[in-house]
Every structure is written in structure tokens, then in C-alpha cells.
mmCIF file of C-alpha atoms in Angstrom:
data_model
loop_
_atom_site.group_PDB
_atom_site.id
_atom_site.type_symbol
_atom_site.label_atom_id
_atom_site.label_comp_id
_atom_site.label_asym_id
_atom_site.label_seq_id
_atom_site.Cartn_x
_atom_site.Cartn_y
_atom_site.Cartn_z
ATOM 1 C CA UNK A 1 4.490 22.600 25.517
ATOM 2 C CA UNK A 2 3.804 22.940 21.799
ATOM 3 C CA UNK A 3 4.438 26.506 20.577
ATOM 4 C CA UNK A 4 1.716 28.138 18.440
ATOM 5 C CA UNK A 5 2.291 30.991 16.003
ATOM 6 C CA UNK A 6 -0.660 32.390 14.032
ATOM 7 C CA UNK A 7 -0.379 34.434 10.854
ATOM 8 C CA UNK A 8 -2.348 35.269 7.702
ATOM 9 C CA UNK A 9 -1.684 34.296 4.105
ATOM 10 C CA UNK A 10 -1.838 36.826 1.275
ATOM 11 C CA UNK A 11 -5.563 36.236 0.662
ATOM 12 C CA UNK A 12 -6.505 36.423 4.345
ATOM 13 C CA UNK A 13 -6.572 32.728 5.203
ATOM 14 C CA UNK A 14 -5.382 31.785 8.685
ATOM 15 C CA UNK A 15 -2.205 29.717 9.067
ATOM 16 C CA UNK A 16 -0.919 28.375 12.401
ATOM 17 C CA UNK A 17 2.533 26.922 13.053
ATOM 18 C CA UNK A 18 2.557 24.206 15.718
ATOM 19 C CA UNK A 19 6.179 23.772 16.735
ATOM 20 C CA UNK A 20 7.551 20.884 18.770
ATOM 21 C CA UNK A 21 8.095 21.430 22.491
ATOM 22 C CA UNK A 22 11.232 23.463 23.141
ATOM 23 C CA UNK A 23 11.305 25.134 19.725
ATOM 24 C CA UNK A 24 12.362 28.803 19.627
ATOM 25 C CA UNK A 25 9.970 31.589 18.697
ATOM 26 C CA UNK A 26 9.511 32.222 14.993
ATOM 27 C CA UNK A 27 11.078 35.208 13.254
ATOM 28 C CA UNK A 28 8.165 37.542 12.306
ATOM 29 C CA UNK A 29 9.786 38.561 9.007
ATOM 30 C CA UNK A 30 9.658 34.936 7.831
ATOM 31 C CA UNK A 31 5.913 34.642 8.379
ATOM 32 C CA UNK A 32 4.817 37.061 5.685
ATOM 33 C CA UNK A 33 3.252 35.659 2.516
ATOM 34 C CA UNK A 34 4.553 37.694 -0.435
ATOM 35 C CA UNK A 35 2.445 36.027 -3.134
ATOM 36 C CA UNK A 36 -0.094 37.946 -5.183
ATOM 37 C CA UNK A 37 -3.171 35.785 -4.660
ATOM 38 C CA UNK A 38 -6.673 36.455 -5.999
ATOM 39 C CA UNK A 39 -9.479 37.191 -3.519
ATOM 40 C CA UNK A 40 -11.080 34.201 -1.870
ATOM 41 C CA UNK A 41 -14.136 32.733 -3.549
ATOM 42 C CA UNK A 42 -17.570 32.824 -1.986
ATOM 43 C CA UNK A 43 -18.826 29.587 -0.400
ATOM 44 C CA UNK A 44 -20.250 26.889 -2.619
ATOM 45 C CA UNK A 45 -23.716 25.543 -1.984
ATOM 46 C CA UNK A 46 -25.427 22.888 0.113
ATOM 47 C CA UNK A 47 -28.586 21.290 -1.206
ATOM 48 C CA UNK A 48 -31.073 19.211 0.730
ATOM 49 C CA UNK A 49 -31.844 15.695 -0.529
ATOM 50 C CA UNK A 50 -35.414 15.021 0.563
ATOM 51 C CA UNK A 51 -35.161 11.374 -0.513
ATOM 52 C CA UNK A 52 -32.596 10.636 2.206
ATOM 53 C CA UNK A 53 -32.909 13.610 4.540
ATOM 54 C CA UNK A 54 -29.237 14.460 3.971
ATOM 55 C CA UNK A 55 -27.327 17.560 2.885
ATOM 56 C CA UNK A 56 -25.092 17.471 -0.191
ATOM 57 C CA UNK A 57 -22.319 20.020 -0.751
ATOM 58 C CA UNK A 58 -21.841 21.346 -4.298
ATOM 59 C CA UNK A 59 -18.299 22.698 -4.741
ATOM 60 C CA UNK A 60 -17.691 23.118 -8.474
ATOM 61 C CA UNK A 61 -14.769 25.485 -7.821
ATOM 62 C CA UNK A 62 -12.702 22.541 -6.555
ATOM 63 C CA UNK A 63 -12.293 21.249 -10.110
ATOM 64 C CA UNK A 64 -9.313 23.602 -10.484
ATOM 65 C CA UNK A 65 -7.480 22.530 -7.315
ATOM 66 C CA UNK A 66 -3.888 21.304 -7.399
ATOM 67 C CA UNK A 67 -3.555 17.651 -8.391
ATOM 68 C CA UNK A 68 -0.419 15.555 -7.668
ATOM 69 C CA UNK A 69 2.180 18.229 -8.496
ATOM 70 C CA UNK A 70 5.898 17.345 -8.759
ATOM 71 C CA UNK A 71 7.934 17.718 -5.579
ATOM 72 C CA UNK A 72 9.483 21.016 -6.680
ATOM 73 C CA UNK A 73 5.982 22.538 -6.985
ATOM 74 C CA UNK A 74 4.447 21.076 -3.835
ATOM 75 C CA UNK A 75 2.154 23.676 -2.191
ATOM 76 C CA UNK A 76 2.779 22.441 1.369
ATOM 77 C CA UNK A 77 6.543 22.111 1.342
ATOM 78 C CA UNK A 78 8.332 25.081 2.978
ATOM 79 C CA UNK A 79 8.771 28.109 0.733
ATOM 80 C CA UNK A 80 11.993 28.341 -1.284
ATOM 81 C CA UNK A 81 13.291 30.823 -3.848
ATOM 82 C CA UNK A 82 11.874 28.586 -6.587
ATOM 83 C CA UNK A 83 8.602 27.570 -4.942
ATOM 84 C CA UNK A 84 6.477 30.127 -3.134
ATOM 85 C CA UNK A 85 4.226 27.657 -1.365
ATOM 86 C CA UNK A 86 1.309 27.914 1.032
ATOM 87 C CA UNK A 87 3.845 27.868 3.886
ATOM 88 C CA UNK A 88 5.819 31.166 3.904
ATOM 89 C CA UNK A 89 8.474 29.948 6.372
ATOM 90 C CA UNK A 90 11.626 28.149 5.156
ATOM 91 C CA UNK A 91 10.976 25.357 7.675
ATOM 92 C CA UNK A 92 8.306 24.169 10.096
ATOM 93 C CA UNK A 93 7.289 21.267 12.321
ATOM 94 C CA UNK A 94 3.504 20.990 11.910
ATOM 95 C CA UNK A 95 1.305 23.567 10.218
ATOM 96 C CA UNK A 96 -2.459 24.043 9.867
ATOM 97 C CA UNK A 97 -4.045 26.435 7.371
ATOM 98 C CA UNK A 98 -7.352 27.102 5.695
ATOM 99 C CA UNK A 99 -7.730 25.193 2.440
ATOM 100 C CA UNK A 100 -7.467 27.386 -0.655
ATOM 101 C CA UNK A 101 -10.054 25.196 -2.399
ATOM 102 C CA UNK A 102 -12.516 24.360 0.381
ATOM 103 C CA UNK A 103 -15.590 22.168 0.102
ATOM 104 C CA UNK A 104 -17.106 24.220 2.922
ATOM 105 C CA UNK A 105 -16.586 27.880 3.819
ATOM 106 C CA UNK A 106 -14.786 30.184 4.206
ATOM 107 C CA UNK A 107 -17.877 31.899 5.640
ATOM 108 C CA UNK A 108 -19.573 30.345 8.657
ATOM 109 C CA UNK A 109 -23.217 30.499 9.638
ATOM 110 C CA UNK A 110 -26.342 28.423 9.995
ATOM 111 C CA UNK A 111 -27.974 26.523 7.165
ATOM 112 C CA UNK A 112 -31.797 26.382 6.810
ATOM 113 C CA UNK A 113 -33.392 24.731 9.837
ATOM 114 C CA UNK A 114 -36.526 23.302 8.168
ATOM 115 C CA UNK A 115 -35.413 22.131 4.708
ATOM 116 C CA UNK A 116 -37.685 20.677 2.046
ATOM 117 C CA UNK A 117 -37.369 19.824 -1.643
ATOM 118 C CA UNK A 118 -35.493 22.607 -3.413
ATOM 119 C CA UNK A 119 -33.893 23.994 -0.237
ATOM 120 C CA UNK A 120 -30.350 25.263 -0.760
ATOM 121 C CA UNK A 121 -28.007 27.523 1.135
ATOM 122 C CA UNK A 122 -24.398 28.670 1.363
ATOM 123 C CA UNK A 123 -21.888 25.885 2.085
ATOM 124 C CA UNK A 124 -20.919 27.351 5.431
ATOM 125 C CA UNK A 125 -18.104 25.750 7.400
ATOM 126 C CA UNK A 126 -14.348 25.451 7.453
ATOM 127 C CA UNK A 127 -11.856 23.159 5.716
ATOM 128 C CA UNK A 128 -8.276 23.082 6.956
ATOM 129 C CA UNK A 129 -5.108 21.306 5.861
ATOM 130 C CA UNK A 130 -2.763 19.755 8.440
ATOM 131 C CA UNK A 131 0.793 19.164 7.206
ATOM 132 C CA UNK A 132 2.519 16.644 9.465
ATOM 133 C CA UNK A 133 6.092 17.373 8.409
ATOM 134 C CA UNK A 134 8.131 19.647 6.115
ATOM 135 C CA UNK A 135 9.476 16.522 4.352
ATOM 136 C CA UNK A 136 7.792 15.885 1.016
ATOM 137 C CA UNK A 137 8.138 12.109 1.260
ATOM 138 C CA UNK A 138 7.410 9.646 4.029
ATOM 139 C CA UNK A 139 4.307 9.054 6.118
ATOM 140 C CA UNK A 140 2.781 9.655 9.518
ATOM 141 C CA UNK A 141 4.091 6.264 10.665
ATOM 142 C CA UNK A 142 7.660 7.501 10.122
ATOM 143 C CA UNK A 143 7.321 10.497 12.432
ATOM 144 C CA UNK A 144 9.005 10.430 15.811
ATOM 145 C CA UNK A 145 6.800 10.426 18.899
ATOM 146 C CA UNK A 146 7.555 14.092 19.649
ATOM 147 C CA UNK A 147 6.298 15.128 16.210
ATOM 148 C CA UNK A 148 3.249 12.838 16.442
ATOM 149 C CA UNK A 149 2.452 14.470 19.791
ATOM 150 C CA UNK A 150 2.598 17.892 18.122
ATOM 151 C CA UNK A 151 0.110 16.730 15.468
ATOM 152 C CA UNK A 152 -2.231 15.514 18.216
ATOM 153 C CA UNK A 153 -1.935 18.929 19.864
ATOM 154 C CA UNK A 154 -2.845 20.567 16.544
ATOM 155 C CA UNK A 155 -5.884 18.302 16.103
ATOM 156 C CA UNK A 156 -6.998 19.061 19.656
ATOM 157 C CA UNK A 157 -6.520 22.817 19.342
ATOM 158 C CA UNK A 158 -8.374 23.026 16.050
ATOM 159 C CA UNK A 159 -11.203 20.801 17.292
ATOM 160 C CA UNK A 160 -11.821 23.193 20.166
ATOM 161 C CA UNK A 161 -11.472 26.332 18.037
ATOM 162 C CA UNK A 162 -13.648 25.121 15.164
ATOM 163 C CA UNK A 163 -16.319 23.800 17.526
ATOM 164 C CA UNK A 164 -16.767 27.355 18.802
ATOM 165 C CA UNK A 165 -17.536 28.842 15.366
ATOM 166 C CA UNK A 166 -21.147 29.881 14.630
ATOM 167 C CA UNK A 167 -23.246 27.136 13.069
ATOM 168 C CA UNK A 168 -20.671 24.339 13.279
ATOM 169 C CA UNK A 169 -22.268 20.986 14.170
ATOM 170 C CA UNK A 170 -19.402 18.531 13.715
ATOM 171 C CA UNK A 171 -15.591 18.630 13.523
ATOM 172 C CA UNK A 172 -13.843 15.822 11.648
ATOM 173 C CA UNK A 173 -10.037 15.364 11.515
ATOM 174 C CA UNK A 174 -8.927 12.750 8.979
ATOM 175 C CA UNK A 175 -6.108 11.574 6.740
ATOM 176 C CA UNK A 176 -6.410 10.132 3.241
ATOM 177 C CA UNK A 177 -3.184 8.212 2.608
ATOM 178 C CA UNK A 178 -2.111 6.881 -0.795
ATOM 179 C CA UNK A 179 -2.976 7.305 -4.453
ATOM 180 C CA UNK A 180 -5.392 4.355 -4.223
ATOM 181 C CA UNK A 181 -7.476 6.426 -1.803
ATOM 182 C CA UNK A 182 -7.493 9.409 -4.173
ATOM 183 C CA UNK A 183 -5.102 11.887 -2.563
ATOM 184 C CA UNK A 184 -4.262 14.997 -4.587
ATOM 185 C CA UNK A 185 -0.941 15.702 -2.812
ATOM 186 C CA UNK A 186 1.841 13.220 -2.064
ATOM 187 C CA UNK A 187 3.177 15.282 0.862
ATOM 188 C CA UNK A 188 2.161 13.662 4.206
ATOM 189 C CA UNK A 189 -0.849 15.602 5.401
ATOM 190 C CA UNK A 190 -4.392 15.374 6.693
ATOM 191 C CA UNK A 191 -7.451 17.586 6.799
ATOM 192 C CA UNK A 192 -10.071 18.871 9.208
ATOM 193 C CA UNK A 193 -13.654 19.541 8.122
ATOM 194 C CA UNK A 194 -16.032 21.613 10.242
ATOM 195 C CA UNK A 195 -19.565 20.892 9.003
ATOM 196 C CA UNK A 196 -22.675 23.084 9.379
ATOM 197 C CA UNK A 197 -24.737 19.890 9.810
ATOM 198 C CA UNK A 198 -24.338 16.467 11.408
ATOM 199 C CA UNK A 199 -23.065 14.142 8.696
ATOM 200 C CA UNK A 200 -25.102 11.029 7.775
ATOM 201 C CA UNK A 201 -22.581 8.615 9.301
ATOM 202 C CA UNK A 202 -22.298 10.603 12.526
ATOM 203 C CA UNK A 203 -26.085 10.835 12.769
ATOM 204 C CA UNK A 204 -26.421 7.058 12.434
ATOM 205 C CA UNK A 205 -23.704 6.361 14.989
ATOM 206 C CA UNK A 206 -25.097 9.040 17.281
ATOM 207 C CA UNK A 207 -28.618 7.609 17.232
ATOM 208 C CA UNK A 208 -27.357 4.140 18.190
ATOM 209 C CA UNK A 209 -25.112 5.615 20.889
ATOM 210 C CA UNK A 210 -27.974 7.660 22.340
ATOM 211 C CA UNK A 211 -30.264 4.631 22.568
ATOM 212 C CA UNK A 212 -27.660 2.644 24.482
ATOM 213 C CA UNK A 213 -26.728 5.577 26.717
ATOM 214 C CA UNK A 214 -30.354 6.213 27.626
ATOM 215 C CA UNK A 215 -31.014 2.506 28.249
ATOM 216 C CA UNK A 216 -28.076 2.389 30.664
ATOM 217 C CA UNK A 217 -29.377 5.568 32.354
ATOM 218 C CA UNK A 218 -26.203 7.396 31.381
ATOM 219 C CA UNK A 219 -23.843 4.918 33.040
ATOM 220 C CA UNK A 220 -22.158 3.538 29.913
ATOM 221 C CA UNK A 221 -21.453 4.649 26.347
ATOM 222 C CA UNK A 222 -22.086 2.248 23.482
ATOM 223 C CA UNK A 223 -18.417 2.456 22.476
ATOM 224 C CA UNK A 224 -17.361 1.510 26.021
ATOM 225 C CA UNK A 225 -19.726 -1.453 25.948
ATOM 226 C CA UNK A 226 -18.293 -2.678 22.620
ATOM 227 C CA UNK A 227 -14.714 -2.174 23.799
ATOM 228 C CA UNK A 228 -15.379 -4.171 26.968
ATOM 229 C CA UNK A 229 -16.941 -6.991 24.928
ATOM 230 C CA UNK A 230 -14.026 -7.058 22.466
ATOM 231 C CA UNK A 231 -11.463 -7.105 25.286
ATOM 232 C CA UNK A 232 -13.281 -9.944 27.017
ATOM 233 C CA UNK A 233 -13.519 -11.975 23.782
ATOM 234 C CA UNK A 234 -9.932 -11.194 22.795
ATOM 235 C CA UNK A 235 -9.956 -12.760 19.321
ATOM 236 C CA UNK A 236 -10.090 -9.428 17.507
ATOM 237 C CA UNK A 237 -7.884 -7.372 19.835
ATOM 238 C CA UNK A 238 -4.842 -5.785 18.175
ATOM 239 C CA UNK A 239 -3.159 -3.908 21.020
ATOM 240 C CA UNK A 240 -3.909 -2.636 24.523
ATOM 241 C CA UNK A 241 -2.271 0.057 26.632
ATOM 242 C CA UNK A 242 -3.060 2.008 29.755
ATOM 243 C CA UNK A 243 -5.465 4.488 28.150
ATOM 244 C CA UNK A 244 -6.218 3.075 24.661
ATOM 245 C CA UNK A 245 -7.076 -0.212 22.978
ATOM 246 C CA UNK A 246 -7.338 -1.173 19.308
ATOM 247 C CA UNK A 247 -9.400 -3.960 17.809
ATOM 248 C CA UNK A 248 -10.889 -5.160 14.536
ATOM 249 C CA UNK A 249 -14.659 -4.778 15.025
ATOM 250 C CA UNK A 250 -16.867 -7.880 15.119
ATOM 251 C CA UNK A 251 -18.790 -6.717 12.032
ATOM 252 C CA UNK A 252 -15.949 -4.981 10.166
ATOM 253 C CA UNK A 253 -17.029 -3.726 6.742
ATOM 254 C CA UNK A 254 -13.622 -3.295 5.131
ATOM 255 C CA UNK A 255 -10.882 -5.867 4.340
ATOM 256 C CA UNK A 256 -8.743 -3.933 6.816
ATOM 257 C CA UNK A 257 -10.542 -2.030 9.574
ATOM 258 C CA UNK A 258 -9.298 -1.152 13.052
ATOM 259 C CA UNK A 259 -10.889 0.925 15.787
ATOM 260 C CA UNK A 260 -8.671 2.720 18.309
ATOM 261 C CA UNK A 261 -10.632 3.722 21.414
ATOM 262 C CA UNK A 262 -9.765 5.657 24.592
ATOM 263 C CA UNK A 263 -10.779 3.735 27.725
ATOM 264 C CA UNK A 264 -12.252 6.900 29.221
ATOM 265 C CA UNK A 265 -15.385 8.302 27.592
ATOM 266 C CA UNK A 266 -14.452 11.668 26.077
ATOM 267 C CA UNK A 267 -16.339 13.493 23.308
ATOM 268 C CA UNK A 268 -13.339 14.590 21.257
ATOM 269 C CA UNK A 269 -9.579 14.976 21.026
ATOM 270 C CA UNK A 270 -9.684 18.302 22.843
ATOM 271 C CA UNK A 271 -11.001 16.507 25.957
ATOM 272 C CA UNK A 272 -8.015 14.132 26.235
ATOM 273 C CA UNK A 273 -5.664 14.766 29.143
ATOM 274 C CA UNK A 274 -1.973 15.466 28.609
ATOM 275 C CA UNK A 275 -1.112 11.946 29.736
ATOM 276 C CA UNK A 276 -3.632 10.455 27.297
ATOM 277 C CA UNK A 277 -2.253 12.546 24.437
ATOM 278 C CA UNK A 278 1.283 11.400 25.256
ATOM 279 C CA UNK A 279 0.222 7.768 25.132
ATOM 280 C CA UNK A 280 -1.829 8.278 21.984
ATOM 281 C CA UNK A 281 1.272 9.485 20.149
ATOM 282 C CA UNK A 282 2.971 6.153 20.871
ATOM 283 C CA UNK A 283 -0.046 3.890 20.335
ATOM 284 C CA UNK A 284 -1.141 5.526 17.079
ATOM 285 C CA UNK A 285 2.347 5.236 15.585
ATOM 286 C CA UNK A 286 2.465 1.596 16.675
ATOM 287 C CA UNK A 287 -0.849 0.905 14.947
ATOM 288 C CA UNK A 288 0.186 2.613 11.707
ATOM 289 C CA UNK A 289 3.469 0.688 11.635
ATOM 290 C CA UNK A 290 1.584 -2.589 11.941
ATOM 291 C CA UNK A 291 -0.777 -1.599 9.130
ATOM 292 C CA UNK A 292 2.195 -0.819 6.875
ATOM 293 C CA UNK A 293 3.918 -4.076 7.823
ATOM 294 C CA UNK A 294 1.113 -6.200 6.355
ATOM 295 C CA UNK A 295 2.299 -5.835 2.749
ATOM 296 C CA UNK A 296 5.560 -5.159 0.881
ATOM 297 C CA UNK A 297 4.372 -1.652 -0.109
ATOM 298 C CA UNK A 298 2.710 1.086 1.988
ATOM 299 C CA UNK A 299 -0.921 0.434 2.805
ATOM 300 C CA UNK A 300 -3.465 2.988 1.515
ATOM 301 C CA UNK A 301 -5.884 3.993 4.255
ATOM 302 C CA UNK A 302 -8.406 6.475 5.588
ATOM 303 C CA UNK A 303 -7.798 7.493 9.183
ATOM 304 C CA UNK A 304 -11.050 8.961 10.504
ATOM 305 C CA UNK A 305 -11.466 10.511 13.954
ATOM 306 C CA UNK A 306 -15.086 10.115 15.019
ATOM 307 C CA UNK A 307 -15.802 12.930 17.467
ATOM 308 C CA UNK A 308 -19.114 13.594 19.180
ATOM 309 C CA UNK A 309 -21.298 16.022 17.199
ATOM 310 C CA UNK A 310 -22.057 19.351 18.858
ATOM 311 C CA UNK A 311 -25.787 18.602 18.710
ATOM 312 C CA UNK A 312 -27.048 18.693 22.312
ATOM 313 C CA UNK A 313 -29.102 15.511 21.816
ATOM 314 C CA UNK A 314 -26.124 13.482 20.545
ATOM 315 C CA UNK A 315 -23.113 14.831 22.411
ATOM 316 C CA UNK A 316 -23.662 13.310 25.913
ATOM 317 C CA UNK A 317 -23.488 9.750 24.535
ATOM 318 C CA UNK A 318 -20.554 10.435 22.194
ATOM 319 C CA UNK A 319 -17.271 8.600 22.679
ATOM 320 C CA UNK A 320 -14.204 9.554 20.648
ATOM 321 C CA UNK A 321 -12.715 6.785 18.523
ATOM 322 C CA UNK A 322 -10.537 6.326 15.461
ATOM 323 C CA UNK A 323 -11.724 4.246 12.517
ATOM 324 C CA UNK A 324 -8.800 3.201 10.313
ATOM 325 C CA UNK A 325 -9.882 1.507 7.082
ATOM 326 C CA UNK A 326 -8.188 0.309 3.916
ATOM 327 C CA UNK A 327 -9.674 -1.057 0.673
ATOM 328 C CA UNK A 328 -6.634 -3.318 0.234
ATOM 329 C CA UNK A 329 -7.744 -6.944 0.332
ATOM 330 C CA UNK A 330 -4.457 -8.438 -0.913
ATOM 331 C CA UNK A 331 -0.996 -7.201 -1.859
ATOM 332 C CA UNK A 332 -2.161 -6.518 -5.428
ATOM 333 C CA UNK A 333 -5.935 -6.209 -5.008
ATOM 334 C CA UNK A 334 -8.305 -3.462 -3.878
ATOM 335 C CA UNK A 335 -11.929 -3.675 -2.815
ATOM 336 C CA UNK A 336 -14.148 -1.402 -4.872
ATOM 337 C CA UNK A 337 -17.543 -0.282 -3.655
ATOM 338 C CA UNK A 338 -19.820 -1.630 -6.363
ATOM 339 C CA UNK A 339 -23.514 -2.514 -6.492
ATOM 340 C CA UNK A 340 -24.234 -3.867 -3.013
ATOM 341 C CA UNK A 341 -22.058 -1.406 -1.109
ATOM 342 C CA UNK A 342 -22.369 1.757 -3.209
ATOM 343 C CA UNK A 343 -26.054 1.450 -4.099
ATOM 344 C CA UNK A 344 -27.496 -0.359 -1.082
ATOM 345 C CA UNK A 345 -24.970 0.384 1.676
ATOM 346 C CA UNK A 346 -24.850 -3.373 2.312
ATOM 347 C CA UNK A 347 -21.197 -4.265 2.852
ATOM 348 C CA UNK A 348 -19.678 -7.636 2.063
ATOM 349 C CA UNK A 349 -16.286 -8.214 3.674
ATOM 350 C CA UNK A 350 -13.651 -10.294 1.891
ATOM 351 C CA UNK A 351 -11.798 -11.233 5.093
ATOM 352 C CA UNK A 352 -12.811 -12.408 8.552
ATOM 353 C CA UNK A 353 -12.183 -9.826 11.275
ATOM 354 C CA UNK A 354 -10.485 -12.494 13.395
ATOM 355 C CA UNK A 355 -7.898 -13.289 10.707
ATOM 356 C CA UNK A 356 -7.117 -9.605 10.154
ATOM 357 C CA UNK A 357 -6.618 -9.061 13.897
ATOM 358 C CA UNK A 358 -4.333 -12.100 14.042
ATOM 359 C CA UNK A 359 -2.175 -10.695 11.248
ATOM 360 C CA UNK A 360 -1.954 -7.296 12.923
ATOM 361 C CA UNK A 361 -0.859 -8.970 16.156
ATOM 362 C CA UNK A 362 1.691 -11.083 14.312
ATOM 363 C CA UNK A 363 3.477 -8.097 12.721
ATOM 364 C CA UNK A 364 4.064 -6.505 16.124
ATOM 365 C CA UNK A 365 7.524 -8.086 16.229
ATOM 366 C CA UNK A 366 10.640 -7.223 14.297
ATOM 367 C CA UNK A 367 9.140 -4.959 11.627
ATOM 368 C CA UNK A 368 7.410 -2.669 14.115
ATOM 369 C CA UNK A 369 10.400 -2.639 16.449
ATOM 370 C CA UNK A 370 12.720 -1.692 13.586
ATOM 371 C CA UNK A 371 10.365 1.115 12.534
ATOM 372 C CA UNK A 372 10.264 2.462 16.089
ATOM 373 C CA UNK A 373 14.056 2.415 16.364
ATOM 374 C CA UNK A 374 14.408 4.152 12.986
ATOM 375 C CA UNK A 375 12.012 6.890 14.042
ATOM 376 C CA UNK A 376 14.098 7.535 17.178
ATOM 377 C CA UNK A 377 17.310 7.945 15.185
ATOM 378 C CA UNK A 378 15.861 10.323 12.598
ATOM 379 C CA UNK A 379 15.519 14.069 13.162
ATOM 380 C CA UNK A 380 11.951 15.008 14.023
ATOM 381 C CA UNK A 381 9.876 15.196 10.853
ATOM 382 C CA UNK A 382 12.437 13.390 8.677
ATOM 383 C CA UNK A 383 11.465 10.307 6.715
ATOM 384 C CA UNK A 384 13.195 7.075 5.867
#
């Protein structure tokens, strides 16, 4: 079992060490944060956009957040005598902590229930950082399966814990990978946002899912229906295993887009069984290795875990799935969201989903096998 150790940073933020199975207990004296940090800022603001019916977070304090520091000043590397980082311990496996520059929070509560023009409120919620490894370089794809399983345990634990906070309506684990995506830290890491409202994308997906679920009288989720159709067609399938399948969706919006779906309808990562989490560690690494094998250099991507909102009207029809997208449309070209996409939300894809799926199947040979063998020979958390 993954070992959890909770502590507090100098300004009161929570930090949790998630150590690989079999790891010894942590020395309490090495958990103390000796930095002299200023008090935490009050939450930013959310404002209601009556034109769209959506909430917008205003977080001007994030302008001063750390931006692509050199390795010796990385805030999520283990603490050394020269770099007192966000992680007090001299080493760790996986760690989760409250973001020092959050878009939402640190306070939690409920935002106005009947907003109109001019309605604003505190940006309640929680933003957490998930560091996948103590190594400053590398990527999630280079983790061993034991370490990937620990990350999945961290995602699951935090999903359950954050879902229980007052006012939280949606929990969203994700990873922004690569400078082309806009990351502010090179160190391999992800984030978890706990929103005080259902986000626009989740609301749209939830409405479609609810319609299908109701039409089937609760017998089938929309995601299950799509997965069954993709598996029967086969032309866009990328990989299949006992509990998960991955495919390029029929109407993919991005040059590279893959959905990874559990065969069993579950609302979120916390609802996965131990056996499903074990398999996910293998399948997810396999998928990331294939994505990186498409081009000579690492592929920038957004890895987004779509979990069922906590809204009682949307949750019964929810079905956990991963949406992995990349703006890379060629080895030296990126897709930018310009007029049609950014202004109208009308996507135009530069590649056929069938051709992308074929390429992802084709790279499942030597390159992926070599990556898997390398990961087994490295110490957990090390990078190539």
C-alpha cells in the first residue's frame, strides 16, 4: 500500500508525501519547513459572465508566480542546503501540496447561487500541485509502473478528499506538459483544481451524458456507448486491455487527441478498484510512450481527467475518462487556436482521426518496448 504522510508548510499550506509501497516511515524532523514565508493571500475573485452564463476567475496575484526557474532554484525539487524548496524533505517519491499561487482558494465555500450581471464573489476552491518524481528532468512516461501507481493513488486520494470540501462542485486532475503548452516549471508535475462551480466544458459534457443516460433509462452511459461503437468500428482504436481502452474519437478536435476510458462506468478515479488502478498504471504509461514516439522530440500535451461533477443532476450519468490532446500537427508545427476555434468554438482538425490512430498503433513496437524496458531498469522516479 502507498504510505501517506501529511505535514504543513511554513505558511500553513498542507503537504502530503505519497511514498511507494514498502517505503519506510518518514523521519518527523525532516518534515519541518524552516522558511520564513509571508502569510497566505486572500482568495481572488470570481465574476459571473451573463453573456455566456459562465464564471470567470480573476487571479491577479498569480502574475508574480515562479516562471521557468533554473534547476538549482526549482521549487519542487527536494530541499537542499542551497535551495529551500516547497518540499522540506531531502527526497520523496510523489508529493501533493497546496499551490502557493492558487487560481482558486485557499478558502472554501459556496459562490452566489442566483448570479446576474455584476455578481462577484470570493474565488473559493483549492489548487494543488502534484510532483511525480524528485528528478528535475524527465517525464511521466519515464516513470516505472510502481511510481505511476503511486501517482494514481495520489490522484484518487485527493479526488475523494477535495470532493468532500464545502462548496466544491468539480475536481479536475491534469498535467500540462511542455513549454509549447505554457508550463511555468520544467520539473515533471501536474495539478488538481477543485472548482466551486461546474466548469463550462463539464457542463456541456454532463448535459449530453444526462440526455443519453435518461433515454436509456439508466442502463448505459454515453461514454460506454461511444466506447462500444469505437471498439466495434476498430479504425480509431489505439489499445485495449482488460479494464481500459484508448481510441482517437470520431470527431477529434485536435491534431492529436486520444481518449482513455475504463470499461466499467465509474464517476472518478477514487471509484476505481485496486485491480483497475494497477492496470491503469501500465496502460497510461504505454499510451504516453506512444505519444512521445510520434516525433523525434517530446510531444507537448494536456492530460485531462474528466471526472463526474458533484452536481446531483449530472453525477449519475458521469463516466470517468482521460482526454489527452496535443497542438502538435507536425514535427515542427503547432496548431494555434485562431478565429474559428478561439472566437466561435468551431474546431477544424488538420488530421483525420483514423490516420492518427494508425500512427499510434504503429509506434507500439520497438520504441515503446525499449521505453518500457528502460523504465524497469531505472530506480523508481529516475529519468533517462
